[in-house]
Amino acid sequence: MKKNIRDIDIAGKKVIVRCDFNVPMKDGAITDDIRIRAALPTIEYLLEEGCALILMSHMGRPKGEPKMEYTLKPVADRLTELLARKVRFISSPTVVDDEVRKAAEDLKGGEVMLLENVRFVKGETDNDAGFAKALASLAEVFVNDAFGTAHRAHSSTAGIADYLPAVSGFLIEKEIRFLGDAMESPERPFVAIMGGAKVGDKIPVIENLMNKVDSLIIGGGMAYTFYKAMGYETGTSILDRDSVEIAAGIMKKAEETGVNLVLPLDCVCTEEFSNDSPYEVYDRDKIPADKMGMDIGPKTAELFESVLRDAKTVVWNGPMGVFEMENFAKGTYTIAKILAELDAVTVIGGGDSAAAVEQAGFADRMTHISTGGGASLEYLEGKVLPGIACLEEK
Ligand code: ADP
Ligand code: MG
């Protein structure tokens, strides 16, 4: 296990915290501050411990240049409101300069400052040691609480840990706990649900999960690539031609290893990729040549429910259909409801899957919804995440 802020003597220290303040903006205003609010437990804990806090984050893709449309000033203002204490902000094109160094030096316990967007500096994404050192020089301890960028080896997410004691904040701790436990020591039966658009995008995830799960459910657009491998007509459904053989290989491996691979039985089809296109349910071996599958059908939902009923751990990545269109969201919502009612650890990974569960209204009934799209996928692939690997072991 990795150390977190409770595991070290942090009281009264000067602490630099990598947060994920990559919030959506419109016309200079924050449109959704959930990521800022999510960071508060870690920040408030450290303030209660009397720490002096230097916060840092990236926002958008300024590509190594001080582009002011990506300034973190609005974040500092929002934080000032949420914390009900002044968050000092110095906008420096180099992020760390003499004024910033002086401010960090003068910062007292219980005070907070926010650095400018770390991606204003080109060295950040190159994991430049000079920039990492400059950031580290401001504080005594490094806390990483930005899971969304933990799969990137950047100066502010990993490099900085070469120069400071490094521990996780509460957000990263939670991600490690739920994703990590599900992957390393799941209570069984362990069922994974994979969906989304393409098999190709998720091959490493499927392959890693195959070694761990009791059942693997395949839904969404990736099912049609499996159908093709089974010799079925898939009409105009989304098809990942390059992955047909891989799908065949996955089916073969499941047979050899005894993993219960569960494929949909029926699907909701239309002529056009549109919510207004009339739809009908077809069995998987009867998809008309001029139609496309947009969602799982009712027989499939029943089959999936029968597999999920006894599950003790469920990891879900990828929607069951084109959930963005109301007429084809039903399969995804049904699965979300089943998970919400299960007496099991339920972990959702992937940006669209998280959005779908949220949209279905079941977000608060899942054990854990991972906040990092790319990072959670890499975790499910079994990869080592640099922003986590750099933290101290307990
Ligand atoms: P996540 O972000 O959770 O990892 P993906 O990005 O892999 O998920 O997949 C989400 C996308 O898959 C959604 O935009 C959804 O519309 C699409 N999708 C799901 N089922 C189908 C389908 N049958 N045909 C086309 N697209 C689909
Ligand atoms: Mg996605």
PDB file of C-alpha atoms and ligand atoms in Angstrom, residues 194-199 201-202 219-224 236-239 267-268 273 292-296 316-325 328 332 348-356 373-374 376-377, ligand 1:
ATOM      1  CA  MET A 194     -17.123  -4.251 -20.969  1.00  0.00           C
ATOM      2  CA  GLY A 195     -18.866  -2.082 -23.507  1.00  0.00           C
ATOM      3  CA  GLY A 196     -18.363   1.077 -25.502  1.00  0.00           C
ATOM      4  CA  ALA A 197     -17.679   1.565 -29.133  1.00  0.00           C
ATOM      5  CA  LYS A 198     -14.628  -0.420 -30.197  1.00  0.00           C
ATOM      6  CA  VAL A 199     -12.869  -3.598 -29.151  1.00  0.00           C
ATOM      7  CA  ASP A 201      -9.533   0.577 -27.776  1.00  0.00           C
ATOM      8  CA  LYS A 202     -10.000  -1.874 -24.946  1.00  0.00           C
ATOM      9  CA  GLY A 219     -22.044  -5.335 -24.481  1.00  0.00           C
ATOM     10  CA  GLY A 220     -22.259  -2.063 -26.394  1.00  0.00           C
ATOM     11  CA  GLY A 221     -20.745  -1.509 -29.792  1.00  0.00           C
ATOM     12  CA  MET A 222     -17.909  -3.961 -29.226  1.00  0.00           C
ATOM     13  CA  ALA A 223     -20.357  -6.903 -29.295  1.00  0.00           C
ATOM     14  CA  TYR A 224     -20.691  -6.691 -33.091  1.00  0.00           C
ATOM     15  CA  THR A 236     -24.377  -1.633 -40.574  1.00  0.00           C
ATOM     16  CA  SER A 237     -23.506  -1.893 -36.861  1.00  0.00           C
ATOM     17  CA  ILE A 238     -20.256  -0.439 -35.647  1.00  0.00           C
ATOM     18  CA  LEU A 239     -17.591  -2.978 -36.514  1.00  0.00           C
ATOM     19  CA  CYS A 267     -30.131  -5.985 -29.908  1.00  0.00           C
ATOM     20  CA  VAL A 268     -32.170  -2.903 -30.654  1.00  0.00           C
ATOM     21  CA  PHE A 273     -27.692   6.493 -36.326  1.00  0.00           C
ATOM     22  CA  MET A 292     -27.388  -1.259 -37.071  1.00  0.00           C
ATOM     23  CA  GLY A 293     -27.398  -2.364 -33.439  1.00  0.00           C
ATOM     24  CA  MET A 294     -27.739   0.582 -31.061  1.00  0.00           C
ATOM     25  CA  ASP A 295     -28.438  -1.068 -27.706  1.00  0.00           C
ATOM     26  CA  ILE A 296     -28.728  -4.446 -25.998  1.00  0.00           C
ATOM     27  CA  TRP A 316     -17.870  -1.811 -15.411  1.00  0.00           C
ATOM     28  CA  ASN A 317     -16.279   0.001 -18.316  1.00  0.00           C
ATOM     29  CA  GLY A 318     -18.141   1.085 -21.412  1.00  0.00           C
ATOM     30  CA  PRO A 319     -21.870   1.763 -21.992  1.00  0.00           C
ATOM     31  CA  MET A 320     -24.203  -0.955 -23.329  1.00  0.00           C
ATOM     32  CA  GLY A 321     -25.516   1.180 -26.154  1.00  0.00           C
ATOM     33  CA  VAL A 322     -25.639   4.648 -27.612  1.00  0.00           C
ATOM     34  CA  PHE A 323     -26.821   6.030 -24.264  1.00  0.00           C
ATOM     35  CA  GLU A 324     -26.492   9.619 -25.502  1.00  0.00           C
ATOM     36  CA  MET A 325     -29.723   8.996 -27.464  1.00  0.00           C
ATOM     37  CA  PHE A 328     -30.955   3.629 -26.947  1.00  0.00           C
ATOM     38  CA  THR A 332     -27.181   1.012 -20.107  1.00  0.00           C
ATOM     39  CA  ILE A 348     -17.203   2.225 -12.604  1.00  0.00           C
ATOM     40  CA  GLY A 349     -14.265   3.221 -14.809  1.00  0.00           C
ATOM     41  CA  GLY A 350     -14.213   5.291 -17.988  1.00  0.00           C
ATOM     42  CA  GLY A 351     -15.449   8.774 -18.787  1.00  0.00           C
ATOM     43  CA  ASP A 352     -18.572   7.859 -20.750  1.00  0.00           C
ATOM     44  CA  SER A 353     -19.518   5.077 -18.342  1.00  0.00           C
ATOM     45  CA  ALA A 354     -19.305   7.485 -15.408  1.00  0.00           C
ATOM     46  CA  ALA A 355     -21.431   9.997 -17.324  1.00  0.00           C
ATOM     47  CA  ALA A 356     -23.995   7.294 -18.161  1.00  0.00           C
ATOM     48  CA  GLY A 373     -10.923   8.267 -17.616  1.00  0.00           C
ATOM     49  CA  GLY A 374      -7.548   7.394 -19.098  1.00  0.00           C
ATOM     50  CA  SER A 376      -8.630   4.242 -14.660  1.00  0.00           C
ATOM     51  CA  LEU A 377      -8.357   2.385 -17.974  1.00  0.00           C
TER      52      LEU A 377
HETATM   53  P1  ADP B   1     -15.720   4.867 -21.645  1.00  0.00           P
HETATM   54  O1  ADP B   1     -15.513   6.330 -21.892  1.00  0.00           O
HETATM   55  O2  ADP B   1     -16.625   4.602 -20.494  1.00  0.00           O
HETATM   56  O3  ADP B   1     -14.424   4.118 -21.567  1.00  0.00           O
HETATM   57  P2  ADP B   1     -16.091   4.326 -24.466  1.00  0.00           P
HETATM   58  O4  ADP B   1     -15.532   5.664 -24.798  1.00  0.00           O
HETATM   59  O5  ADP B   1     -15.273   3.143 -24.807  1.00  0.00           O
HETATM   60  O6  ADP B   1     -16.521   4.275 -22.919  1.00  0.00           O
HETATM   61  O7  ADP B   1     -17.475   4.126 -25.244  1.00  0.00           O
HETATM   62  C1  ADP B   1     -18.536   5.020 -25.141  1.00  0.00           C
HETATM   63  C2  ADP B   1     -19.216   5.211 -26.456  1.00  0.00           C
HETATM   64  O8  ADP B   1     -19.622   3.981 -27.027  1.00  0.00           O
HETATM   65  C3  ADP B   1     -20.465   6.031 -26.305  1.00  0.00           C
HETATM   66  O9  ADP B   1     -20.289   7.256 -26.965  1.00  0.00           O
HETATM   67  C4  ADP B   1     -21.550   5.195 -26.939  1.00  0.00           C
HETATM   68  O10 ADP B   1     -22.456   5.936 -27.729  1.00  0.00           O
HETATM   69  C5  ADP B   1     -20.758   4.236 -27.792  1.00  0.00           C
HETATM   70  N1  ADP B   1     -21.532   3.030 -28.099  1.00  0.00           N
HETATM   71  C6  ADP B   1     -22.040   2.131 -27.250  1.00  0.00           C
HETATM   72  N2  ADP B   1     -22.761   1.193 -27.898  1.00  0.00           N
HETATM   73  C7  ADP B   1     -22.702   1.509 -29.217  1.00  0.00           C
HETATM   74  C8  ADP B   1     -23.249   0.933 -30.403  1.00  0.00           C
HETATM   75  N3  ADP B   1     -24.001  -0.174 -30.366  1.00  0.00           N
HETATM   76  N4  ADP B   1     -22.983   1.549 -31.574  1.00  0.00           N
HETATM   77  C9  ADP B   1     -22.231   2.649 -31.635  1.00  0.00           C
HETATM   78  N5  ADP B   1     -21.686   3.242 -30.543  1.00  0.00           N
HETATM   79  C10 ADP B   1     -21.910   2.672 -29.357  1.00  0.00           C
END
